[in-house]
Short mmCIF file of N, CA and C in Angstrom, two decimals:
data_model
loop_
_atom_site.label_atom_id
_atom_site.label_comp_id
_atom_site.label_asym_id
_atom_site.label_seq_id
_atom_site.Cartn_x
_atom_site.Cartn_y
_atom_site.Cartn_z
N UNK A 267 199.31 122.34 61.45
CA UNK A 267 198.29 121.40 61.13
C UNK A 267 198.92 120.10 60.66
N UNK A 268 198.52 119.04 61.25
CA UNK A 268 199.10 117.72 60.89
C UNK A 268 198.29 117.11 59.75
N UNK A 269 198.94 116.58 58.77
CA UNK A 269 198.32 115.96 57.61
C UNK A 269 198.23 114.44 57.87
N UNK A 270 197.06 113.88 57.78
CA UNK A 270 196.85 112.42 58.07
C UNK A 270 196.53 111.60 56.87
N UNK A 271 197.18 111.86 55.75
CA UNK A 271 196.83 111.08 54.55
C UNK A 271 197.54 109.72 54.49
N UNK A 272 198.52 109.54 55.34
CA UNK A 272 199.22 108.23 55.37
C UNK A 272 198.37 107.26 56.11
N UNK A 273 198.18 106.07 55.53
CA UNK A 273 197.33 105.04 56.11
C UNK A 273 198.28 104.03 56.77
N UNK A 274 198.09 103.84 58.07
CA UNK A 274 198.90 102.84 58.78
C UNK A 274 198.44 101.42 58.40
N UNK A 275 199.36 100.46 58.45
CA UNK A 275 198.97 99.10 58.18
C UNK A 275 197.89 98.60 59.11
N UNK A 276 197.84 99.07 60.41
CA UNK A 276 196.84 98.68 61.38
C UNK A 276 195.48 99.17 60.96
N UNK A 277 195.39 100.45 60.53
CA UNK A 277 194.06 100.97 60.08
C UNK A 277 193.62 100.30 58.83
N UNK A 278 194.48 100.10 57.89
CA UNK A 278 194.12 99.38 56.65
C UNK A 278 193.60 97.97 56.96
N UNK A 279 194.31 97.26 57.82
CA UNK A 279 193.90 95.93 58.22
C UNK A 279 192.59 95.96 58.97
N UNK A 280 192.36 96.97 59.80
CA UNK A 280 191.13 97.11 60.57
C UNK A 280 189.92 97.33 59.68
N UNK A 281 190.13 98.16 58.65
CA UNK A 281 189.02 98.40 57.71
C UNK A 281 188.69 97.12 56.92
N UNK A 282 189.74 96.38 56.51
CA UNK A 282 189.50 95.13 55.77
C UNK A 282 188.80 94.10 56.65
N UNK A 283 189.19 93.99 57.97
CA UNK A 283 188.52 93.09 58.88
C UNK A 283 187.05 93.45 59.06
N UNK A 284 186.80 94.78 59.11
CA UNK A 284 185.38 95.19 59.28
C UNK A 284 184.53 94.87 58.01
N UNK A 285 185.11 95.14 56.84
CA UNK A 285 184.37 94.81 55.59
C UNK A 285 184.11 93.33 55.54
N UNK A 286 185.09 92.50 55.87
CA UNK A 286 184.89 91.04 55.88
C UNK A 286 183.84 90.66 56.87
N UNK A 287 183.88 91.23 58.09
CA UNK A 287 182.85 90.89 59.09
C UNK A 287 181.48 91.19 58.59
N UNK A 288 181.31 92.39 58.04
CA UNK A 288 179.93 92.80 57.55
C UNK A 288 179.50 91.96 56.37
N UNK A 289 180.38 91.63 55.49
CA UNK A 289 179.95 90.85 54.31
C UNK A 289 179.73 89.42 54.65
N UNK A 290 180.20 88.92 55.80
CA UNK A 290 179.99 87.54 56.17
C UNK A 290 179.23 87.49 57.54
N UNK A 291 178.47 88.49 57.87
CA UNK A 291 177.82 88.61 59.14
C UNK A 291 176.74 87.54 59.32
N UNK A 292 176.79 86.86 60.50
CA UNK A 292 175.80 85.87 60.88
C UNK A 292 175.59 86.09 62.39
N UNK A 293 174.53 85.56 62.95
CA UNK A 293 174.32 85.72 64.36
C UNK A 293 175.53 85.19 65.21
N UNK A 294 176.14 84.08 64.70
CA UNK A 294 177.27 83.52 65.39
C UNK A 294 178.52 84.43 65.41
N UNK A 295 178.70 85.15 64.26
CA UNK A 295 179.86 86.02 64.12
C UNK A 295 179.74 87.30 64.94
N UNK A 296 178.56 87.56 65.55
CA UNK A 296 178.38 88.74 66.37
C UNK A 296 179.36 88.73 67.56
N UNK A 297 179.76 87.53 67.95
CA UNK A 297 180.70 87.42 69.11
C UNK A 297 182.12 87.84 68.71
N UNK A 298 182.35 88.12 67.45
CA UNK A 298 183.73 88.56 67.06
C UNK A 298 183.79 90.06 66.81
N UNK A 299 182.79 90.83 67.25
CA UNK A 299 182.79 92.29 67.03
C UNK A 299 184.03 92.90 67.70
N UNK A 300 184.53 92.30 68.76
CA UNK A 300 185.72 92.84 69.47
C UNK A 300 186.97 92.88 68.61
N UNK A 301 186.96 92.11 67.50
CA UNK A 301 188.12 92.10 66.57
C UNK A 301 188.11 93.31 65.68
N UNK A 302 186.97 94.05 65.65
CA UNK A 302 186.82 95.18 64.76
C UNK A 302 186.53 96.52 65.53
N UNK A 303 185.88 96.41 66.70
CA UNK A 303 185.43 97.56 67.44
C UNK A 303 186.23 97.71 68.74
N UNK A 304 186.58 98.92 69.08
CA UNK A 304 187.16 99.22 70.41
C UNK A 304 186.09 98.99 71.51
N UNK A 305 186.48 98.68 72.71
CA UNK A 305 185.53 98.32 73.77
C UNK A 305 184.42 99.37 73.99
N UNK A 306 184.74 100.65 73.87
CA UNK A 306 183.75 101.70 74.13
C UNK A 306 183.34 102.43 72.86
N UNK A 307 183.37 101.70 71.74
CA UNK A 307 183.02 102.31 70.42
C UNK A 307 181.63 102.88 70.47
N UNK A 308 181.46 103.93 69.69
CA UNK A 308 180.16 104.62 69.52
C UNK A 308 179.60 104.21 68.17
N UNK A 309 178.32 103.78 68.12
CA UNK A 309 177.65 103.36 66.91
C UNK A 309 176.36 104.15 66.75
N UNK A 310 176.18 104.79 65.61
CA UNK A 310 174.94 105.58 65.37
C UNK A 310 174.47 105.31 63.96
N UNK A 311 173.17 105.05 63.91
CA UNK A 311 172.46 104.93 62.61
C UNK A 311 171.13 105.64 62.76
N UNK A 312 170.24 105.66 61.76
CA UNK A 312 168.98 106.40 61.93
C UNK A 312 168.08 105.91 63.06
N UNK A 313 168.30 104.68 63.59
CA UNK A 313 167.45 104.18 64.63
C UNK A 313 168.14 103.92 65.96
N UNK A 314 169.47 103.93 65.97
CA UNK A 314 170.22 103.57 67.16
C UNK A 314 171.34 104.56 67.42
N UNK A 315 171.64 104.74 68.68
CA UNK A 315 172.77 105.57 69.13
C UNK A 315 173.28 104.95 70.37
N UNK A 316 174.27 104.06 70.23
CA UNK A 316 174.73 103.23 71.37
C UNK A 316 176.24 103.29 71.53
N UNK A 317 176.69 102.88 72.70
CA UNK A 317 178.14 102.86 73.01
C UNK A 317 178.46 101.53 73.64
N UNK A 318 179.59 100.94 73.21
CA UNK A 318 180.08 99.70 73.84
C UNK A 318 179.74 98.51 72.96
N UNK A 319 180.64 97.49 73.10
CA UNK A 319 180.53 96.28 72.25
C UNK A 319 179.19 95.54 72.47
N UNK A 320 178.74 95.43 73.71
CA UNK A 320 177.52 94.65 73.94
C UNK A 320 176.32 95.38 73.33
N UNK A 321 176.27 96.71 73.44
CA UNK A 321 175.17 97.45 72.83
C UNK A 321 175.15 97.36 71.30
N UNK A 322 176.38 97.36 70.71
CA UNK A 322 176.46 97.23 69.28
C UNK A 322 176.04 95.85 68.84
N UNK A 323 176.43 94.85 69.63
CA UNK A 323 176.02 93.45 69.34
C UNK A 323 174.52 93.36 69.33
N UNK A 324 173.83 94.00 70.30
CA UNK A 324 172.36 93.99 70.40
C UNK A 324 171.72 94.60 69.18
N UNK A 325 172.28 95.66 68.61
CA UNK A 325 171.75 96.28 67.45
C UNK A 325 171.68 95.24 66.29
N UNK A 326 172.79 94.52 66.11
CA UNK A 326 172.81 93.55 65.00
C UNK A 326 172.00 92.30 65.34
N UNK A 327 172.01 91.89 66.60
CA UNK A 327 171.13 90.78 66.97
C UNK A 327 169.71 91.09 66.68
N UNK A 328 169.26 92.31 66.98
CA UNK A 328 167.92 92.75 66.69
C UNK A 328 167.62 92.66 65.18
N UNK A 329 168.62 93.03 64.39
CA UNK A 329 168.44 92.99 62.92
C UNK A 329 168.13 91.52 62.50
N UNK A 330 168.83 90.57 63.06
CA UNK A 330 168.61 89.18 62.70
C UNK A 330 167.25 88.63 63.15
N UNK A 331 166.63 89.30 64.15
CA UNK A 331 165.29 88.86 64.59
C UNK A 331 164.18 89.55 63.83
N UNK A 332 164.47 90.63 63.12
CA UNK A 332 163.38 91.40 62.47
C UNK A 332 163.38 91.24 60.97
N UNK A 333 164.46 90.82 60.32
CA UNK A 333 164.45 90.66 58.88
C UNK A 333 165.00 89.28 58.50
N UNK A 334 164.66 88.83 57.34
CA UNK A 334 165.23 87.54 56.85
C UNK A 334 166.32 87.82 55.85
N UNK A 335 167.31 86.94 55.85
CA UNK A 335 168.43 86.94 54.90
C UNK A 335 169.10 88.26 54.84
N UNK A 336 169.49 88.87 55.96
CA UNK A 336 170.24 90.15 55.88
C UNK A 336 171.63 89.92 55.34
N UNK A 337 172.06 90.82 54.46
CA UNK A 337 173.39 90.62 53.82
C UNK A 337 173.90 91.98 53.41
N UNK A 338 175.09 92.33 53.84
CA UNK A 338 175.76 93.60 53.49
C UNK A 338 176.74 93.33 52.30
N UNK A 339 176.78 94.27 51.37
CA UNK A 339 177.74 94.24 50.34
C UNK A 339 178.41 95.65 50.28
N UNK A 340 179.71 95.70 50.57
CA UNK A 340 180.45 96.95 50.53
C UNK A 340 180.85 97.18 49.07
N UNK A 341 180.35 98.31 48.54
CA UNK A 341 180.57 98.59 47.10
C UNK A 341 181.73 99.53 46.87
N UNK A 342 182.11 100.35 47.89
CA UNK A 342 183.22 101.26 47.71
C UNK A 342 183.84 101.48 49.07
N UNK A 343 185.15 101.82 49.13
CA UNK A 343 185.75 102.16 50.39
C UNK A 343 186.84 103.12 50.14
N UNK A 344 186.90 104.16 50.97
CA UNK A 344 187.90 105.19 50.95
C UNK A 344 188.55 105.21 52.31
N UNK A 345 189.87 105.17 52.39
CA UNK A 345 190.57 105.20 53.62
C UNK A 345 191.60 106.32 53.60
N UNK A 346 191.57 107.17 54.64
CA UNK A 346 192.53 108.23 54.73
C UNK A 346 192.87 108.45 56.18
N UNK A 347 194.17 108.42 56.49
CA UNK A 347 194.57 108.59 57.90
C UNK A 347 193.96 107.50 58.77
N UNK A 348 193.21 107.97 59.77
CA UNK A 348 192.57 107.00 60.71
C UNK A 348 191.06 107.01 60.52
N UNK A 349 190.60 107.38 59.31
CA UNK A 349 189.18 107.33 59.04
C UNK A 349 188.92 106.66 57.69
N UNK A 350 187.69 106.20 57.59
CA UNK A 350 187.29 105.49 56.33
C UNK A 350 185.84 105.76 56.05
N UNK A 351 185.49 105.71 54.82
CA UNK A 351 184.08 105.78 54.40
C UNK A 351 183.78 104.53 53.57
N UNK A 352 182.72 103.82 53.95
CA UNK A 352 182.28 102.65 53.18
C UNK A 352 180.91 102.93 52.59
N UNK A 353 180.78 102.73 51.26
CA UNK A 353 179.47 102.71 50.62
C UNK A 353 179.01 101.27 50.61
N UNK A 354 177.75 101.03 50.84
CA UNK A 354 177.23 99.67 51.01
C UNK A 354 175.82 99.52 50.51
N UNK A 355 175.44 98.26 50.29
CA UNK A 355 174.08 97.89 50.04
C UNK A 355 173.70 96.84 51.10
N UNK A 356 172.51 97.01 51.66
CA UNK A 356 171.95 96.08 52.68
C UNK A 356 170.81 95.38 51.99
N UNK A 357 170.96 94.08 51.76
CA UNK A 357 169.90 93.28 51.13
C UNK A 357 169.22 92.45 52.23
N UNK A 358 167.91 92.37 52.11
CA UNK A 358 167.12 91.63 53.15
C UNK A 358 165.74 91.40 52.62
N UNK A 359 164.97 90.64 53.40
CA UNK A 359 163.56 90.44 53.18
C UNK A 359 162.81 90.73 54.48
N UNK A 360 161.72 91.48 54.39
CA UNK A 360 160.93 91.78 55.57
C UNK A 360 160.18 90.55 56.03
N UNK A 361 159.86 90.43 57.27
CA UNK A 361 159.14 89.32 57.77
C UNK A 361 157.65 89.59 57.87
N UNK A 362 157.26 90.88 58.06
CA UNK A 362 155.83 91.17 58.28
C UNK A 362 155.10 91.63 57.02
N UNK A 363 155.71 92.25 56.11
CA UNK A 363 155.01 92.74 54.90
C UNK A 363 155.94 92.49 53.70
N UNK A 364 155.30 92.32 52.56
CA UNK A 364 156.04 91.97 51.36
C UNK A 364 156.99 90.76 51.59
N UNK A 365 156.47 89.77 52.25
CA UNK A 365 157.30 88.59 52.53
C UNK A 365 157.89 88.01 51.26
N UNK A 366 159.14 87.68 51.30
CA UNK A 366 159.79 87.01 50.18
C UNK A 366 160.26 88.04 49.11
N UNK A 367 159.87 89.29 49.21
CA UNK A 367 160.27 90.29 48.20
C UNK A 367 161.64 90.90 48.60
N UNK A 368 162.66 90.69 47.78
CA UNK A 368 163.97 91.24 48.12
C UNK A 368 163.90 92.73 48.25
N UNK A 369 164.60 93.27 49.30
CA UNK A 369 164.67 94.70 49.55
C UNK A 369 166.16 95.10 49.56
N UNK A 370 166.44 96.34 49.28
CA UNK A 370 167.84 96.81 49.28
C UNK A 370 167.84 98.26 49.80
N UNK A 371 168.69 98.49 50.76
CA UNK A 371 168.91 99.84 51.25
C UNK A 371 170.36 100.14 50.92
N UNK A 372 170.56 101.38 50.32
CA UNK A 372 171.90 101.79 50.00
C UNK A 372 172.28 102.91 50.98
N UNK A 373 173.51 102.80 51.46
CA UNK A 373 173.94 103.84 52.41
C UNK A 373 175.44 103.92 52.50
N UNK A 374 175.91 104.63 53.51
CA UNK A 374 177.31 104.83 53.74
C UNK A 374 177.64 104.86 55.21
N UNK A 375 178.87 104.55 55.54
CA UNK A 375 179.34 104.51 56.93
C UNK A 375 180.61 105.31 57.03
N UNK A 376 180.65 106.23 57.93
CA UNK A 376 181.88 107.00 58.25
C UNK A 376 182.47 106.39 59.49
N UNK A 377 183.70 106.01 59.41
CA UNK A 377 184.45 105.30 60.56
C UNK A 377 185.59 106.11 61.01
N UNK A 378 185.81 106.17 62.27
CA UNK A 378 187.00 106.70 62.90
C UNK A 378 187.67 105.51 63.62
N UNK A 379 188.94 105.24 63.29
CA UNK A 379 189.61 104.11 63.91
C UNK A 379 190.74 104.59 64.82
N UNK A 380 191.09 103.76 65.81
CA UNK A 380 192.18 104.11 66.67
C UNK A 380 193.52 103.59 66.04
N UNK A 381 194.60 103.81 66.70
CA UNK A 381 195.93 103.45 66.20
C UNK A 381 196.06 101.93 66.00
N UNK A 382 195.27 101.14 66.76
CA UNK A 382 195.32 99.65 66.61
C UNK A 382 194.44 99.14 65.50
N UNK A 383 193.72 100.05 64.82
CA UNK A 383 192.83 99.65 63.70
C UNK A 383 191.49 99.19 64.18
N UNK A 384 191.07 99.56 65.38
CA UNK A 384 189.73 99.24 65.88
C UNK A 384 188.84 100.45 65.73
N UNK A 385 187.59 100.21 65.38
CA UNK A 385 186.64 101.31 65.17
C UNK A 385 186.26 101.90 66.55
N UNK A 386 186.40 103.23 66.61
CA UNK A 386 185.96 103.94 67.82
C UNK A 386 184.70 104.72 67.58
N UNK A 387 184.48 105.15 66.33
CA UNK A 387 183.25 105.83 65.93
C UNK A 387 182.70 105.22 64.67
N UNK A 388 181.41 104.89 64.63
CA UNK A 388 180.76 104.27 63.47
C UNK A 388 179.49 105.06 63.23
N UNK A 389 179.34 105.74 62.14
CA UNK A 389 178.14 106.51 61.87
C UNK A 389 177.61 106.11 60.50
N UNK A 390 176.39 105.57 60.48
CA UNK A 390 175.72 105.18 59.23
C UNK A 390 174.87 106.31 58.74
N UNK A 391 174.88 106.47 57.38
CA UNK A 391 174.05 107.46 56.71
C UNK A 391 173.25 106.75 55.64
N UNK A 392 171.93 106.88 55.70
CA UNK A 392 171.07 106.41 54.64
C UNK A 392 169.74 107.08 54.78
N UNK A 393 169.01 107.14 53.67
CA UNK A 393 167.79 107.91 53.57
C UNK A 393 166.62 106.99 54.00
N UNK A 394 166.16 107.19 55.27
CA UNK A 394 165.10 106.32 55.77
C UNK A 394 163.83 106.50 55.01
N UNK A 395 163.55 107.71 54.51
CA UNK A 395 162.30 107.94 53.72
C UNK A 395 162.32 107.15 52.45
N UNK A 396 163.32 107.36 51.63
CA UNK A 396 163.36 106.66 50.34
C UNK A 396 163.63 105.18 50.45
N UNK A 397 164.55 104.82 51.32
CA UNK A 397 164.98 103.43 51.36
C UNK A 397 164.08 102.49 52.18
N UNK A 398 163.27 103.09 53.10
CA UNK A 398 162.49 102.25 53.95
C UNK A 398 160.98 102.70 54.03
N UNK A 399 160.75 103.93 54.48
CA UNK A 399 159.35 104.34 54.71
C UNK A 399 158.49 104.34 53.47
N UNK A 400 159.08 104.68 52.30
CA UNK A 400 158.29 104.69 51.09
C UNK A 400 157.88 103.32 50.65
N UNK A 401 158.49 102.28 51.18
CA UNK A 401 158.12 100.92 50.89
C UNK A 401 157.03 100.35 51.75
N UNK A 402 156.67 101.04 52.79
CA UNK A 402 155.59 100.60 53.70
C UNK A 402 154.23 100.94 53.10
N UNK A 403 153.23 100.09 53.25
CA UNK A 403 151.95 100.28 52.56
C UNK A 403 151.31 101.68 52.75
N UNK A 404 150.91 102.07 53.88
CA UNK A 404 150.19 103.31 54.06
C UNK A 404 151.20 104.51 54.14
N UNK A 405 152.23 104.36 54.90
CA UNK A 405 153.22 105.43 55.08
C UNK A 405 153.87 105.75 53.74
N UNK A 406 154.03 104.71 52.90
CA UNK A 406 154.73 104.89 51.61
C UNK A 406 154.04 105.91 50.73
N UNK A 407 152.70 105.88 50.69
CA UNK A 407 152.00 106.83 49.84
C UNK A 407 152.21 108.27 50.37
N UNK A 408 152.19 108.43 51.68
CA UNK A 408 152.41 109.73 52.31
C UNK A 408 153.79 110.26 52.02
N UNK A 409 154.76 109.38 52.19
CA UNK A 409 156.18 109.79 51.94
C UNK A 409 156.41 110.11 50.45
N UNK A 410 155.80 109.38 49.56
CA UNK A 410 155.94 109.69 48.14
C UNK A 410 155.33 111.05 47.78
N UNK A 411 154.13 111.29 48.43
CA UNK A 411 153.55 112.59 48.21
C UNK A 411 154.41 113.76 48.72
N UNK A 412 154.98 113.55 49.96
CA UNK A 412 155.84 114.59 50.51
C UNK A 412 157.08 114.79 49.65
N UNK A 413 157.63 113.74 49.11
CA UNK A 413 158.83 113.86 48.27
C UNK A 413 158.47 114.71 47.02
N UNK A 414 157.36 114.36 46.44
CA UNK A 414 156.89 115.09 45.23
C UNK A 414 156.65 116.57 45.56
N UNK A 415 156.00 116.81 46.72
CA UNK A 415 155.60 118.16 47.07
C UNK A 415 156.88 118.99 47.38
N UNK A 416 157.87 118.37 47.88
CA UNK A 416 159.08 119.09 48.25
C UNK A 416 160.11 119.20 47.16
N UNK A 417 159.86 118.56 46.04
CA UNK A 417 160.85 118.57 44.91
C UNK A 417 160.94 119.88 44.24
N UNK A 418 162.12 120.23 43.86
CA UNK A 418 162.34 121.52 43.12
C UNK A 418 161.73 121.45 41.71
N UNK A 419 161.46 120.26 41.26
CA UNK A 419 160.88 120.12 39.91
C UNK A 419 159.38 119.98 39.99
N UNK A 420 158.78 120.05 41.18
CA UNK A 420 157.32 120.01 41.32
C UNK A 420 156.74 121.25 40.69
N UNK A 421 155.62 121.09 40.01
CA UNK A 421 154.98 122.19 39.37
C UNK A 421 154.40 123.10 40.44
N UNK A 422 154.58 124.40 40.29
CA UNK A 422 154.02 125.31 41.30
C UNK A 422 153.25 126.41 40.59
N UNK A 423 152.22 126.86 41.27
CA UNK A 423 151.35 127.90 40.68
C UNK A 423 151.82 129.21 41.25
N UNK A 424 151.90 130.27 40.38
CA UNK A 424 152.37 131.59 40.80
C UNK A 424 151.39 132.23 41.79
#
């Protein structure tokens, strides 16, 4: 079994480039995704499952058309071998409801990088129920009820 705890300078630099890209992301910077992602990279989050630079670019272009003032803040990063985990906050304002009210989604990203430090696998993890659905007017009440009903601390009758 090979131990991959040594971090290559290319992988370390690749993670730092990606963090910088996300923290300074603008519609114009979407054209520089190739500096962080391999040509056939796989990207998956709770709403998208795409492969390739153009498809990844479209995911983020869509984000810029659906929310106002999107901004990522990477709060923690762990790098080991050719993989990394980033904890982050995504700050934004919705355009259709609760206009002007700051929103924040907290999540994490598991990355697999190639030897050149480019992302080949990107998988986002975040709780869509707590972080998004519970904030929607009608659906939010249902999701909050489901969360309470499924809680181990919910009172139950024998």
